Coordinates of C-alpha atoms in Angstrom, one line a residue:
M1238 CA 1.4 -2.6 24.7
H1239 CA -2.3 -2.9 23.7
N1240 CA -1.9 -0.1 21.1
L1241 CA 1.2 -1.7 19.7
L1242 CA -0.7 -5.0 19.3
R1243 CA -3.5 -3.2 17.6
Y1244 CA -1.3 -1.5 15.0
L1245 CA 1.1 -4.5 14.6
P1246 CA -1.0 -7.7 14.6
I1247 CA 2.1 -9.7 13.6
L1248 CA 3.2 -9.4 17.3
D1249 CA 0.0 -11.3 18.3
W1250 CA 0.0 -14.2 15.9
G1251 CA 3.8 -14.3 15.6
R1252 CA 4.1 -15.3 19.3
R1253 CA 2.1 -18.4 18.7
Y1254 CA 3.7 -19.4 15.3
D1255 CA 4.8 -23.0 15.3
R1256 CA 6.0 -25.7 12.9
A1257 CA 2.5 -26.9 11.9
A1258 CA 1.6 -23.3 10.9
L1259 CA 4.9 -23.0 9.0
S1260 CA 4.2 -26.1 7.0
N1261 CA 0.6 -25.1 6.1
D1262 CA 1.7 -21.5 5.2
L1263 CA 4.5 -22.8 2.9
I1264 CA 2.1 -25.1 1.0
A1265 CA -0.4 -22.3 0.6
A1266 CA 2.4 -20.0 -0.6
V1267 CA 3.6 -22.4 -3.2
I1268 CA 0.1 -22.7 -4.7
V1269 CA -0.7 -19.0 -4.6
T1270 CA 2.7 -18.1 -6.1
I1271 CA 2.0 -20.5 -9.0
M1272 CA -1.3 -18.7 -9.6
L1273 CA 0.0 -15.2 -9.0
I1274 CA 2.9 -15.2 -11.5
P1275 CA 0.7 -15.1 -14.7
Q1276 CA -1.9 -13.0 -12.9
S1277 CA 0.6 -10.3 -11.9
L1278 CA 1.8 -10.0 -15.4
A1279 CA -1.7 -9.9 -16.8
Y1280 CA -3.0 -7.3 -14.4
A1281 CA 0.0 -5.0 -15.1
L1282 CA -1.0 -5.3 -18.8
L1283 CA -4.6 -4.4 -17.9
A1284 CA -3.4 -1.4 -15.9
G1285 CA -1.4 -0.2 -19.0
L1286 CA 2.0 -0.8 -17.3
P1287 CA 5.0 -3.0 -18.1
P1288 CA 4.6 -6.6 -17.0
E1289 CA 7.2 -6.4 -14.3
A1290 CA 5.1 -3.8 -12.4
G1291 CA 2.6 -6.6 -11.6
I1292 CA 5.3 -8.7 -10.0
Y1293 CA 6.7 -5.6 -8.1
A1294 CA 3.3 -4.8 -6.9
S1295 CA 3.0 -8.3 -5.4
I1296 CA 6.2 -8.5 -3.3
V1297 CA 6.7 -5.6 -0.8
P1298 CA 2.9 -4.9 -0.5
I1299 CA 2.3 -8.5 0.5
I1300 CA 5.0 -8.3 3.2
L1301 CA 3.7 -5.0 4.6
Y1302 CA 0.1 -6.4 4.7
A1303 CA 1.5 -9.5 6.6
I1304 CA 2.9 -7.1 9.2
F1305 CA -0.1 -4.7 9.6
G1306 CA -3.1 -6.8 8.4
T1307 CA -5.5 -8.9 10.5
S1308 CA -6.8 -11.4 8.0
R1309 CA -5.1 -14.8 8.2
A1310 CA -6.0 -15.7 4.6
L1311 CA -6.3 -12.5 2.6
A1312 CA -3.9 -12.4 -0.4
V1313 CA -3.0 -8.9 -1.4
G1314 CA -1.8 -7.8 -4.8
P1315 CA -3.1 -6.5 -8.2
V1316 CA -6.7 -7.3 -8.9
A1317 CA -8.8 -6.8 -12.0
V1318 CA -11.2 -4.1 -11.0
V1319 CA -8.5 -1.9 -9.3
S1320 CA -6.2 -2.4 -12.3
L1321 CA -8.9 -1.2 -14.6
L1322 CA -9.5 1.8 -12.4
T1323 CA -5.8 2.5 -12.5
A1324 CA -5.7 2.5 -16.3
S1325 CA -8.7 4.7 -16.4
A1326 CA -7.4 7.3 -13.9
V1327 CA -3.8 7.3 -15.1
G1328 CA -4.7 7.4 -18.8
Q1329 CA -6.3 10.8 -18.2
V1330 CA -3.1 12.4 -17.1
A1331 CA -0.4 10.6 -19.1
E1332 CA 0.1 8.6 -22.2
Q1333 CA 0.5 4.9 -21.8
G1334 CA 4.1 3.7 -22.2
T1335 CA 5.7 6.9 -21.0
A1336 CA 7.7 7.5 -17.9
G1337 CA 4.9 9.9 -16.8
Y1338 CA 2.4 7.1 -16.9
A1339 CA 4.4 5.0 -14.5
V1340 CA 5.0 7.9 -12.2
A1341 CA 1.3 8.6 -12.2
A1342 CA 0.5 5.0 -11.3
L1343 CA 3.0 5.3 -8.4
T1344 CA 1.3 8.5 -7.3
L1345 CA -2.1 6.9 -7.4
A1346 CA -0.9 4.1 -5.2
F1347 CA 0.7 6.6 -2.8
L1348 CA -2.5 8.7 -2.5
S1349 CA -4.7 5.6 -2.1
G1350 CA -2.4 4.2 0.6
G1351 CA -2.3 7.5 2.5
F1352 CA -6.1 7.8 2.3
L1353 CA -6.5 4.3 3.6
V1354 CA -4.1 4.8 6.5
L1355 CA -5.8 8.0 7.5
L1356 CA -9.2 6.2 7.5
G1357 CA -7.8 3.4 9.6
V1358 CA -6.0 5.7 12.2
F1359 CA -9.2 7.7 12.7
R1360 CA -11.4 4.6 12.6
L1361 CA -13.5 5.7 9.7
G1362 CA -14.0 2.3 8.1
F1363 CA -17.7 2.8 8.4
L1364 CA -17.6 5.2 5.4
A1365 CA -17.3 2.2 3.1
N1366 CA -20.8 1.2 4.2
F1367 CA -22.2 4.0 2.0
L1368 CA -21.6 1.6 -0.9
S1369 CA -24.6 -0.8 -0.8
H1370 CA -24.1 -4.4 -1.8
P1371 CA -26.4 -4.2 -4.8
V1372 CA -24.5 -1.2 -6.1
I1373 CA -21.1 -3.0 -5.6
A1374 CA -22.5 -6.1 -7.4
G1375 CA -23.6 -3.9 -10.3
F1376 CA -20.3 -2.1 -10.5
I1377 CA -18.3 -5.3 -10.5
T1378 CA -20.5 -6.9 -13.1
A1379 CA -20.1 -3.9 -15.4
S1380 CA -16.4 -3.7 -14.7
G1381 CA -16.0 -7.4 -15.6
I1382 CA -17.6 -6.7 -19.0
L1383 CA -15.4 -3.7 -19.6
I1384 CA -12.3 -5.6 -18.6
A1385 CA -13.1 -8.5 -20.9
T1386 CA -13.9 -6.2 -23.7
S1387 CA -10.7 -4.2 -23.2
Q1388 CA -8.7 -7.5 -23.7
L1389 CA -10.3 -8.4 -27.0
K1390 CA -7.7 -6.1 -28.8
H1391 CA -4.9 -8.4 -27.5
I1392 CA -6.8 -11.5 -28.6
L1393 CA -7.3 -10.1 -32.1
G1394 CA -3.9 -8.5 -32.3
V1395 CA -5.2 -5.0 -33.1
S1396 CA -4.6 -1.5 -31.8
A1397 CA -7.7 -0.2 -30.0
H1398 CA -8.4 2.2 -27.1
G1399 CA -11.3 3.6 -25.0
H1400 CA -12.6 3.6 -21.5
T1401 CA -16.3 3.0 -22.1
L1402 CA -18.0 0.0 -23.8
P1403 CA -19.1 2.0 -26.9
E1404 CA -15.6 3.5 -27.3
M1405 CA -13.9 0.1 -27.0
L1406 CA -16.3 -1.7 -29.3
G1407 CA -16.1 1.2 -31.8
S1408 CA -12.3 1.2 -31.8
I1409 CA -12.1 -2.6 -32.1
L1410 CA -14.5 -2.6 -35.1
A1411 CA -12.6 0.3 -36.7
H1412 CA -9.3 -1.7 -36.5
L1413 CA -10.6 -5.2 -37.5
D1414 CA -8.6 -5.0 -40.7
Q1415 CA -5.5 -5.3 -38.6
T1416 CA -6.5 -8.6 -37.1
S1417 CA -3.7 -11.2 -36.9
G1418 CA -5.0 -14.7 -37.6
I1419 CA -2.2 -16.4 -35.7
T1420 CA -2.8 -14.1 -32.7
V1421 CA -6.5 -15.0 -32.8
L1422 CA -5.7 -18.7 -32.8
I1423 CA -3.3 -18.4 -29.8
G1424 CA -5.8 -16.3 -27.9
A1425 CA -8.8 -18.5 -28.7
L1426 CA -7.0 -21.7 -27.8
A1427 CA -5.6 -20.2 -24.6
T1428 CA -9.1 -18.9 -23.6
A1429 CA -10.8 -22.2 -24.3
F1430 CA -8.1 -24.2 -22.5
L1431 CA -8.3 -21.9 -19.4
F1432 CA -12.1 -22.2 -19.3
W1433 CA -11.8 -26.0 -19.5
V1434 CA -9.2 -26.0 -16.7
R1435 CA -11.4 -23.9 -14.5
K1436 CA -14.5 -26.0 -15.0
N1437 CA -13.3 -29.6 -15.7
L1438 CA -9.7 -30.3 -14.8
K1439 CA -10.1 -30.8 -11.0
P1440 CA -13.1 -33.2 -11.3
A1441 CA -11.2 -35.1 -14.0
L1442 CA -8.1 -35.4 -11.9
R1443 CA -10.2 -36.5 -8.9
R1444 CA -11.8 -39.2 -11.0
M1445 CA -8.4 -40.4 -12.0
G1446 CA -7.5 -40.9 -8.3
V1447 CA -5.3 -37.8 -7.9
P1448 CA -5.2 -36.6 -4.2
P1449 CA -7.3 -33.4 -3.6
L1450 CA -4.3 -31.2 -2.8
L1451 CA -2.3 -32.2 -5.8
A1452 CA -5.4 -31.9 -8.0
D1453 CA -6.0 -28.4 -6.7
V1454 CA -2.3 -27.4 -7.3
L1455 CA -2.5 -28.7 -10.9
T1456 CA -5.7 -26.9 -11.5
K1457 CA -4.3 -23.6 -10.2
A1458 CA -1.2 -24.2 -12.4
G1459 CA -3.5 -24.1 -15.5
P1460 CA -2.6 -20.6 -16.5
V1461 CA 1.1 -21.5 -16.1
V1462 CA 0.7 -24.3 -18.5
A1463 CA -1.0 -21.9 -21.0
V1464 CA 1.9 -19.5 -20.5
V1465 CA 4.6 -22.1 -21.1
A1466 CA 2.9 -23.7 -24.1
T1467 CA 2.2 -20.5 -26.0
T1468 CA 5.6 -19.0 -25.1
M1469 CA 7.3 -22.1 -26.5
A1470 CA 5.2 -22.0 -29.6
V1471 CA 6.0 -18.4 -30.3
W1472 CA 9.8 -19.1 -29.7
A1473 CA 9.9 -22.3 -31.7
F1474 CA 8.1 -21.0 -34.8
G1475 CA 9.2 -17.4 -34.7
L1476 CA 5.6 -16.1 -34.5
D1477 CA 6.7 -12.8 -33.1
A1478 CA 8.1 -12.0 -36.5
R1479 CA 4.7 -12.9 -38.0
G1480 CA 2.7 -10.3 -36.1
V1481 CA 2.2 -11.9 -32.7
K1482 CA 2.7 -9.3 -30.0
I1483 CA 4.9 -10.5 -27.1
V1484 CA 5.8 -9.3 -23.7
G1485 CA 9.4 -8.7 -24.6
E1486 CA 12.2 -8.1 -22.2
V1487 CA 11.3 -8.0 -18.5
P1488 CA 14.0 -6.7 -16.1
Q1489 CA 15.6 -9.4 -14.1
S1490 CA 15.7 -7.7 -10.7
L1491 CA 14.0 -7.2 -7.4
P1492 CA 11.6 -4.3 -7.0
P1493 CA 13.5 -1.0 -7.5
L1494 CA 13.2 2.0 -5.1
T1495 CA 10.8 4.5 -6.8
L1496 CA 9.3 7.8 -5.8
P1497 CA 5.8 8.9 -6.7
G1498 CA 5.2 12.3 -8.3
L1499 CA 4.2 15.0 -5.8
S1500 CA 3.4 17.9 -8.1
S1501 CA 0.2 19.7 -7.1
D1502 CA -1.3 19.3 -10.6
L1503 CA -0.7 15.5 -10.6
I1504 CA -2.1 15.1 -7.0
G1505 CA -5.1 17.2 -7.9
A1506 CA -5.9 15.2 -10.9
L1507 CA -5.5 11.8 -9.2
L1508 CA -6.9 12.6 -5.7
V1509 CA -10.6 11.8 -6.4
P1510 CA -9.7 8.6 -8.4
A1511 CA -7.4 7.5 -5.6
I1512 CA -10.3 7.9 -3.1
L1513 CA -12.7 5.9 -5.3
I1514 CA -10.0 3.2 -5.8
S1515 CA -9.5 3.1 -2.0
I1516 CA -13.2 2.6 -1.3
I1517 CA -13.7 0.0 -3.9
G1518 CA -10.6 -1.9 -3.0
F1519 CA -11.4 -1.8 0.7
V1520 CA -15.0 -3.0 0.2
E1521 CA -13.8 -5.9 -1.9
S1522 CA -11.0 -6.8 0.5
I1523 CA -13.0 -6.6 3.8
S1524 CA -15.9 -8.6 2.4
V1525 CA -13.5 -11.4 1.4
A1526 CA -11.5 -11.2 4.6
Q1527 CA -14.6 -11.3 6.9
T1528 CA -16.1 -14.2 4.9
L1529 CA -13.0 -16.3 5.2
A1530 CA -12.4 -15.4 8.8
A1531 CA -16.0 -16.4 9.8
K1532 CA -15.3 -19.9 8.5
K1533 CA -12.6 -20.4 11.2
R1534 CA -14.3 -18.1 13.8
Q1535 CA -11.5 -15.6 13.5
R1536 CA -11.9 -11.9 13.8
V1537 CA -11.0 -9.2 11.3
D1538 CA -10.6 -5.6 12.4
P1539 CA -11.9 -3.3 9.6
D1540 CA -10.0 -0.3 10.9
Q1541 CA -6.8 -2.2 11.1
E1542 CA -7.5 -3.6 7.7
L1543 CA -7.5 -0.1 6.4
I1544 CA -4.0 0.4 7.8
G1545 CA -2.8 -2.9 6.4
L1546 CA -4.1 -2.2 2.9
G1547 CA -2.8 1.4 3.2
A1548 CA 0.6 0.2 4.1
A1549 CA 0.5 -2.2 1.1
N1550 CA -0.3 0.6 -1.3
L1551 CA 2.4 2.8 0.1
G1552 CA 4.8 -0.1 -0.3
A1553 CA 3.7 -0.4 -4.0
A1554 CA 4.2 3.3 -4.5
F1555 CA 7.9 3.1 -3.4
T1556 CA 8.7 -0.2 -5.2
G1557 CA 7.6 0.3 -8.8
G1558 CA 4.0 -1.0 -8.4
F1559 CA 0.5 0.4 -8.6
P1560 CA -2.7 0.2 -6.4
V1561 CA -3.4 -3.2 -4.8
T1562 CA -6.0 -4.7 -2.6
G1563 CA -7.1 -8.2 -1.4
G1564 CA -8.1 -10.4 -4.3
F1565 CA -11.1 -12.7 -4.1
S1566 CA -9.8 -15.6 -6.1
R1567 CA -6.3 -15.8 -4.8
S1568 CA -7.6 -15.3 -1.2
V1569 CA -10.0 -18.2 -1.5
V1570 CA -7.1 -20.3 -3.0
N1571 CA -4.9 -19.2 -0.1
F1572 CA -7.6 -20.2 2.4
D1573 CA -8.4 -23.6 0.7
A1574 CA -4.7 -24.4 0.6
G1575 CA -4.5 -24.2 4.4
A1576 CA -2.9 -20.8 5.1
E1577 CA -2.8 -20.4 8.9
T1578 CA -1.3 -16.9 9.2
P1579 CA -0.4 -13.8 7.1
A1580 CA 3.1 -15.4 6.9
A1581 CA 1.7 -17.3 3.9
G1582 CA 1.6 -14.0 2.1
A1583 CA 5.2 -13.2 3.1
F1584 CA 6.4 -16.6 1.7
T1585 CA 4.4 -15.9 -1.5
A1586 CA 6.4 -12.6 -1.8
V1587 CA 9.6 -14.6 -1.4
G1588 CA 8.5 -16.9 -4.2
L1589 CA 7.7 -13.9 -6.5
A1590 CA 11.0 -12.3 -5.7
V1591 CA 12.8 -15.5 -6.8
A1592 CA 10.7 -15.4 -10.0
A1593 CA 11.6 -11.8 -10.6
L1594 CA 15.3 -12.6 -10.2
F1595 CA 15.5 -15.9 -12.2
L1596 CA 12.4 -16.5 -14.3
T1597 CA 11.7 -13.2 -16.1
P1598 CA 13.9 -14.0 -19.1
L1599 CA 11.6 -17.0 -19.8
V1600 CA 8.6 -14.8 -20.5
Y1601 CA 10.3 -12.8 -23.3
F1602 CA 8.3 -14.6 -26.0
L1603 CA 5.1 -14.8 -23.9
P1604 CA 2.2 -13.6 -26.2
K1605 CA 0.1 -10.8 -24.9
A1606 CA -2.9 -12.8 -26.2
T1607 CA -2.3 -15.4 -23.5
L1608 CA -2.2 -12.8 -20.7
A1609 CA -5.5 -11.3 -22.2
A1610 CA -7.0 -14.8 -22.1
T1611 CA -6.0 -15.1 -18.4
I1612 CA -7.7 -11.9 -17.6
I1613 CA -10.9 -12.7 -19.6
V1614 CA -11.3 -16.1 -17.9
A1615 CA -10.7 -14.5 -14.4
V1616 CA -13.1 -11.6 -14.8
L1617 CA -16.0 -13.3 -16.5
S1618 CA -16.6 -15.0 -13.2
L1619 CA -17.3 -11.6 -11.7
V1620 CA -20.2 -10.9 -14.2
D1621 CA -23.4 -11.8 -12.4
F1622 CA -26.6 -10.5 -14.0
S1623 CA -28.7 -12.6 -11.5
I1624 CA -28.5 -9.6 -9.2
L1625 CA -30.9 -7.8 -11.5
K1626 CA -33.5 -10.5 -11.2
K1627 CA -33.0 -10.8 -7.4
T1628 CA -33.4 -7.1 -6.8
W1629 CA -36.3 -6.7 -9.2
G1630 CA -38.2 -9.3 -7.2
Y1631 CA -37.2 -7.9 -3.8
S1632 CA -36.8 -4.2 -4.1
R1633 CA -37.5 -2.0 -7.1
A1634 CA -35.4 0.8 -5.5
D1635 CA -32.4 -1.6 -5.2
F1636 CA -33.0 -2.8 -8.8
T1637 CA -32.9 0.8 -10.0
A1638 CA -29.6 1.4 -8.2
V1639 CA -28.0 -1.8 -9.7
A1640 CA -29.3 -1.1 -13.2
A1641 CA -28.2 2.5 -13.1
T1642 CA -24.7 1.6 -11.8
I1643 CA -24.3 -1.0 -14.6
V1644 CA -25.4 1.3 -17.3
L1645 CA -23.4 4.3 -16.1
T1646 CA -20.2 2.2 -15.7
L1647 CA -20.5 0.7 -19.2
M1648 CA -21.5 3.9 -20.9
A1649 CA -19.5 6.6 -19.0
G1650 CA -16.6 4.6 -17.6
V1651 CA -15.5 3.1 -14.3
E1652 CA -14.8 6.3 -12.5
A1653 CA -18.3 7.6 -13.3
G1654 CA -19.7 4.2 -12.4
V1655 CA -18.0 4.3 -8.9
A1656 CA -19.0 7.9 -8.3
S1657 CA -22.6 7.3 -9.3
G1658 CA -22.6 4.1 -7.2
V1659 CA -21.6 6.1 -4.1
A1660 CA -24.2 8.8 -4.9
I1661 CA -26.9 6.3 -5.6
S1662 CA -26.2 4.3 -2.4
I1663 CA -26.4 7.5 -0.3
L1664 CA -29.5 8.7 -2.1
L1665 CA -31.1 5.3 -1.7
H1666 CA -30.4 5.4 2.0
L1667 CA -31.8 8.9 2.3
Y1668 CA -34.9 8.0 0.4
K1669 CA -35.6 5.0 2.5
T1670 CA -35.0 6.8 5.8
S1671 CA -36.8 10.0 4.7
R1672 CA -40.1 8.1 4.9
P1673 CA -39.7 5.8 7.8
H1674 CA -42.3 3.1 8.6
V1675 CA -44.6 4.4 11.3
A1676 CA -47.2 1.9 12.6
E1677 CA -50.3 2.7 14.5
L1678 CA -50.6 0.2 17.4
G1679 CA -53.2 -1.5 19.4
L1680 CA -53.1 -4.0 22.4
V1681 CA -53.1 -7.7 21.6
P1682 CA -55.8 -9.1 23.9
G1683 CA -54.6 -10.9 27.0
T1684 CA -51.0 -9.7 26.6
Q1685 CA -49.0 -6.6 27.2
H1686 CA -47.8 -6.5 23.5
F1687 CA -48.8 -3.9 20.9
R1688 CA -49.0 -4.6 17.2
N1689 CA -49.9 -2.8 14.0
I1690 CA -53.7 -2.3 13.8
L1691 CA -53.6 -3.0 10.0
R1692 CA -52.0 -6.4 10.5
H1693 CA -53.6 -7.8 13.7
K1694 CA -56.9 -7.9 15.6
V1695 CA -56.1 -5.7 18.5
Q1696 CA -57.8 -3.4 21.0
T1697 CA -57.8 0.4 20.5
D1698 CA -59.2 3.5 22.1
P1699 CA -60.6 6.2 19.8
T1700 CA -59.2 8.9 22.1
L1701 CA -55.7 7.5 22.0
V1702 CA -53.3 7.1 19.1
T1703 CA -50.1 5.1 19.6
L1704 CA -47.5 5.5 16.8
R1705 CA -44.3 3.3 16.7
V1706 CA -41.5 5.1 14.8
D1707 CA -39.3 2.4 13.2
E1708 CA -36.3 4.6 12.4
S1709 CA -34.0 7.0 14.1
L1710 CA -35.2 10.6 13.7
Y1711 CA -32.9 13.1 12.0
F1712 CA -33.1 16.0 9.6
V1713 CA -34.2 14.0 6.6
N1714 CA -37.4 12.5 8.1
A1715 CA -38.2 14.9 10.9
R1716 CA -40.8 16.8 8.8
F1717 CA -42.4 13.6 7.7
L1718 CA -43.3 12.8 11.3
E1719 CA -44.8 16.3 11.8
D1720 CA -47.0 15.9 8.7
L1721 CA -48.0 12.4 9.7
I1722 CA -49.2 13.4 13.1
Q1723 CA -50.9 16.5 11.8
S1724 CA -52.9 14.5 9.3
R1725 CA -53.9 11.9 11.9
V1726 CA -55.0 14.4 14.6
T1727 CA -57.5 16.5 12.7
E1728 CA -60.2 18.9 14.0
G1729 CA -63.4 17.3 15.3
C1730 CA -61.8 13.9 16.0
E1731 CA -62.0 12.2 19.4
I1732 CA -58.3 12.0 19.9
R1733 CA -57.1 13.3 23.3
N1734 CA -53.6 11.7 23.6
V1735 CA -50.8 10.8 21.2
V1736 CA -48.1 8.4 22.3
L1737 CA -44.9 8.1 20.3
M1738 CA -43.4 4.6 21.0
F1739 CA -39.6 5.1 20.7
S1740 CA -38.5 1.5 21.0
A1741 CA -36.9 1.5 17.6
V1742 CA -35.4 5.1 17.8
N1743 CA -31.7 5.1 18.3
E1744 CA -31.0 8.7 17.7
V1745 CA -32.8 12.1 17.7
D1746 CA -30.7 14.9 16.1
F1747 CA -31.3 18.6 16.6
S1748 CA -33.6 19.0 13.6
A1749 CA -35.7 16.1 14.8
L1750 CA -35.8 17.7 18.3
E1751 CA -37.1 20.9 16.9
S1752 CA -39.8 18.9 15.0
L1753 CA -40.8 17.2 18.3
E1754 CA -41.0 20.6 20.0
A1755 CA -43.2 21.8 17.1
I1756 CA -45.4 18.7 17.4
N1757 CA -45.7 19.3 21.2
H1758 CA -46.7 22.9 20.8
R1759 CA -49.2 22.2 18.1
L1760 CA -50.9 19.3 20.0
R1761 CA -51.0 21.5 23.2
D1762 CA -52.9 24.2 21.2
M1763 CA -55.3 21.5 20.1
G1764 CA -55.8 20.2 23.6
V1765 CA -54.1 16.9 22.8
G1766 CA -51.4 15.4 25.1
L1767 CA -48.1 14.2 23.6
H1768 CA -46.5 11.3 25.4
L1769 CA -43.4 9.1 24.9
S1770 CA -42.9 5.5 25.7
E1771 CA -40.0 3.0 25.8
V1772 CA -37.3 5.7 25.2
K1773 CA -33.8 4.2 25.0
G1774 CA -31.3 5.4 27.6
P1775 CA -28.9 7.2 25.1
V1776 CA -31.9 9.0 23.5
M1777 CA -33.3 10.0 26.9
D1778 CA -29.9 11.3 27.9
R1779 CA -29.8 13.5 24.9
L1780 CA -33.4 14.7 25.4
K1781 CA -32.6 15.6 29.0
Q1782 CA -29.9 18.0 27.7
S1783 CA -32.7 20.1 26.1
H1784 CA -35.8 21.8 27.4
F1785 CA -38.1 19.5 25.5
L1786 CA -39.0 17.2 28.5
D1787 CA -39.7 20.3 30.7
E1788 CA -42.1 21.6 28.1
L1789 CA -43.7 18.2 27.2
N1790 CA -47.4 18.5 27.8
G1791 CA -47.6 14.7 28.5
Q1792 CA -45.6 12.1 30.2
V1793 CA -42.7 9.7 29.5
F1794 CA -43.7 6.1 30.2
L1795 CA -41.3 3.2 30.8
S1796 CA -43.4 0.8 28.7
Q1797 CA -46.2 1.2 26.2
Y1798 CA -48.5 -0.9 28.4
D1799 CA -48.0 1.6 31.3
A1800 CA -49.2 4.3 28.9
W1801 CA -52.2 2.2 27.8
Q1802 CA -53.3 1.6 31.4
R1803 CA -52.9 5.3 32.3
L1804 CA -54.5 6.9 29.2
T1805 CA -57.4 4.5 28.4
A1806 CA -60.7 3.7 30.0
P1807 CA -62.4 0.2 29.8
D1808 CA -65.6 1.7 28.4
R1809 CA -63.8 3.3 25.4
I1810 CA -61.9 0.2 24.2
T1811 CA -62.9 -1.0 20.7
W1812 CA -61.5 -3.5 18.2
A1813 CA -59.4 -2.9 15.1
A1814 CA -60.1 -5.6 12.6
E1815 CA -57.3 -7.3 10.6

């Protein structure tokens, strides 16, 4: 039963579902549905797919996440960054507008879903930790710029292409002579209106005495107002005949049953992009889910989240969609609207299904410029250059990682940006841990505490060196410790004992064990004792499985103070000045 509850969280919260939760979930679902209809159409456009694909990707995936996911507020569906990644990946294997393009998008969702489920089943969610927060921030900022730039062609009414910033700008400039003045007017007015709604409408409504919930609903309905107004204008004045590009006919139906392509060539071409999309989507989703859960002291299981998101993507693959994940903006809206359980997502799916059945004919004259404006306003909130200033002041290594990720994403494309982000994150970790902080310690007078001799006025013994290693020891930094001790214990010095304080060491791998053995033999030949202190239980258990402790030419002390008392003499104690 425990395993069933783990894989089907709905059995847990579903048992406690009551009328109050139903009421709150329905209200949240109405608000999110209003927000999601234009967003779904817009993100399908961004992914290079027909608009209905955005609605399809927001129905079955949401229901599957409600069954398998653990977040009470996460709203799953198409998001800007993943849609851009989809367009980039699929555009390399098929031409936009063809049946092969749609099949490739389904395959991408299938591969992404399968990869996420496998990670969840084998509890490998920790792999997402290899993407550092600065690198993620840099990637999302660059992606926001790319997404906004990619939509300028719809605002201008021109034909343009490209996956990098230079390609996009060059293509737009080359086609400026095709600019449609009416399209520019529609796009500019829609963009300005949406920016005004986002910044000013809710405060204005509150000053007018509108209740908070109604003010929030009206604010979230801003994109719907823009959609209705511009659609009516195009229909009333026949602007589509004057060069304004419109959405056109959208099928009036529920999501169809579809099958992803399973050819080896297609899978081979999309496997790496699917893995990158999975990692980015999961990192974005889990960060949002955990942030919202913390506000209500709820728990989110990262491994089960992988399964929930994987199931959602598999659902998208078989119902005409494309890769999805948890969206930041709609999840915050869902949370603020009072969503109590994942059932709010299921009710949202019902609302979208109703829209797919009865409202799609109404968007025939919807100008693509309006959808582009919706995307631009949504993604510019993702652009945050302050991360550059913050990392520059705190860590130059992190600044380099952020700057490199931004530049590579803009100049080489999103896939190169993601791949470089992963590589930079791993290299940054290896660099930081390859040269761990090792402090030489002395005794704080009148206490049993030991502190860095370079920072505190402490007592030392010229015949004793105590080194605290502030990092686990493994193959990357093992040689560093060897060299450090070798340089500290030189010929002709007074040192007779070296104590390695292991209070911060959580792991010693085999390479590090061999380095410790080499240090032990070298010090023995020099007539210097090697001792350990404050070794953690798991580390000691591992050391006992080797011959190292049998060959150690010193002792293992329970505490550093025990080592101090045993290895020093009162007449040798001196002071290390700050």
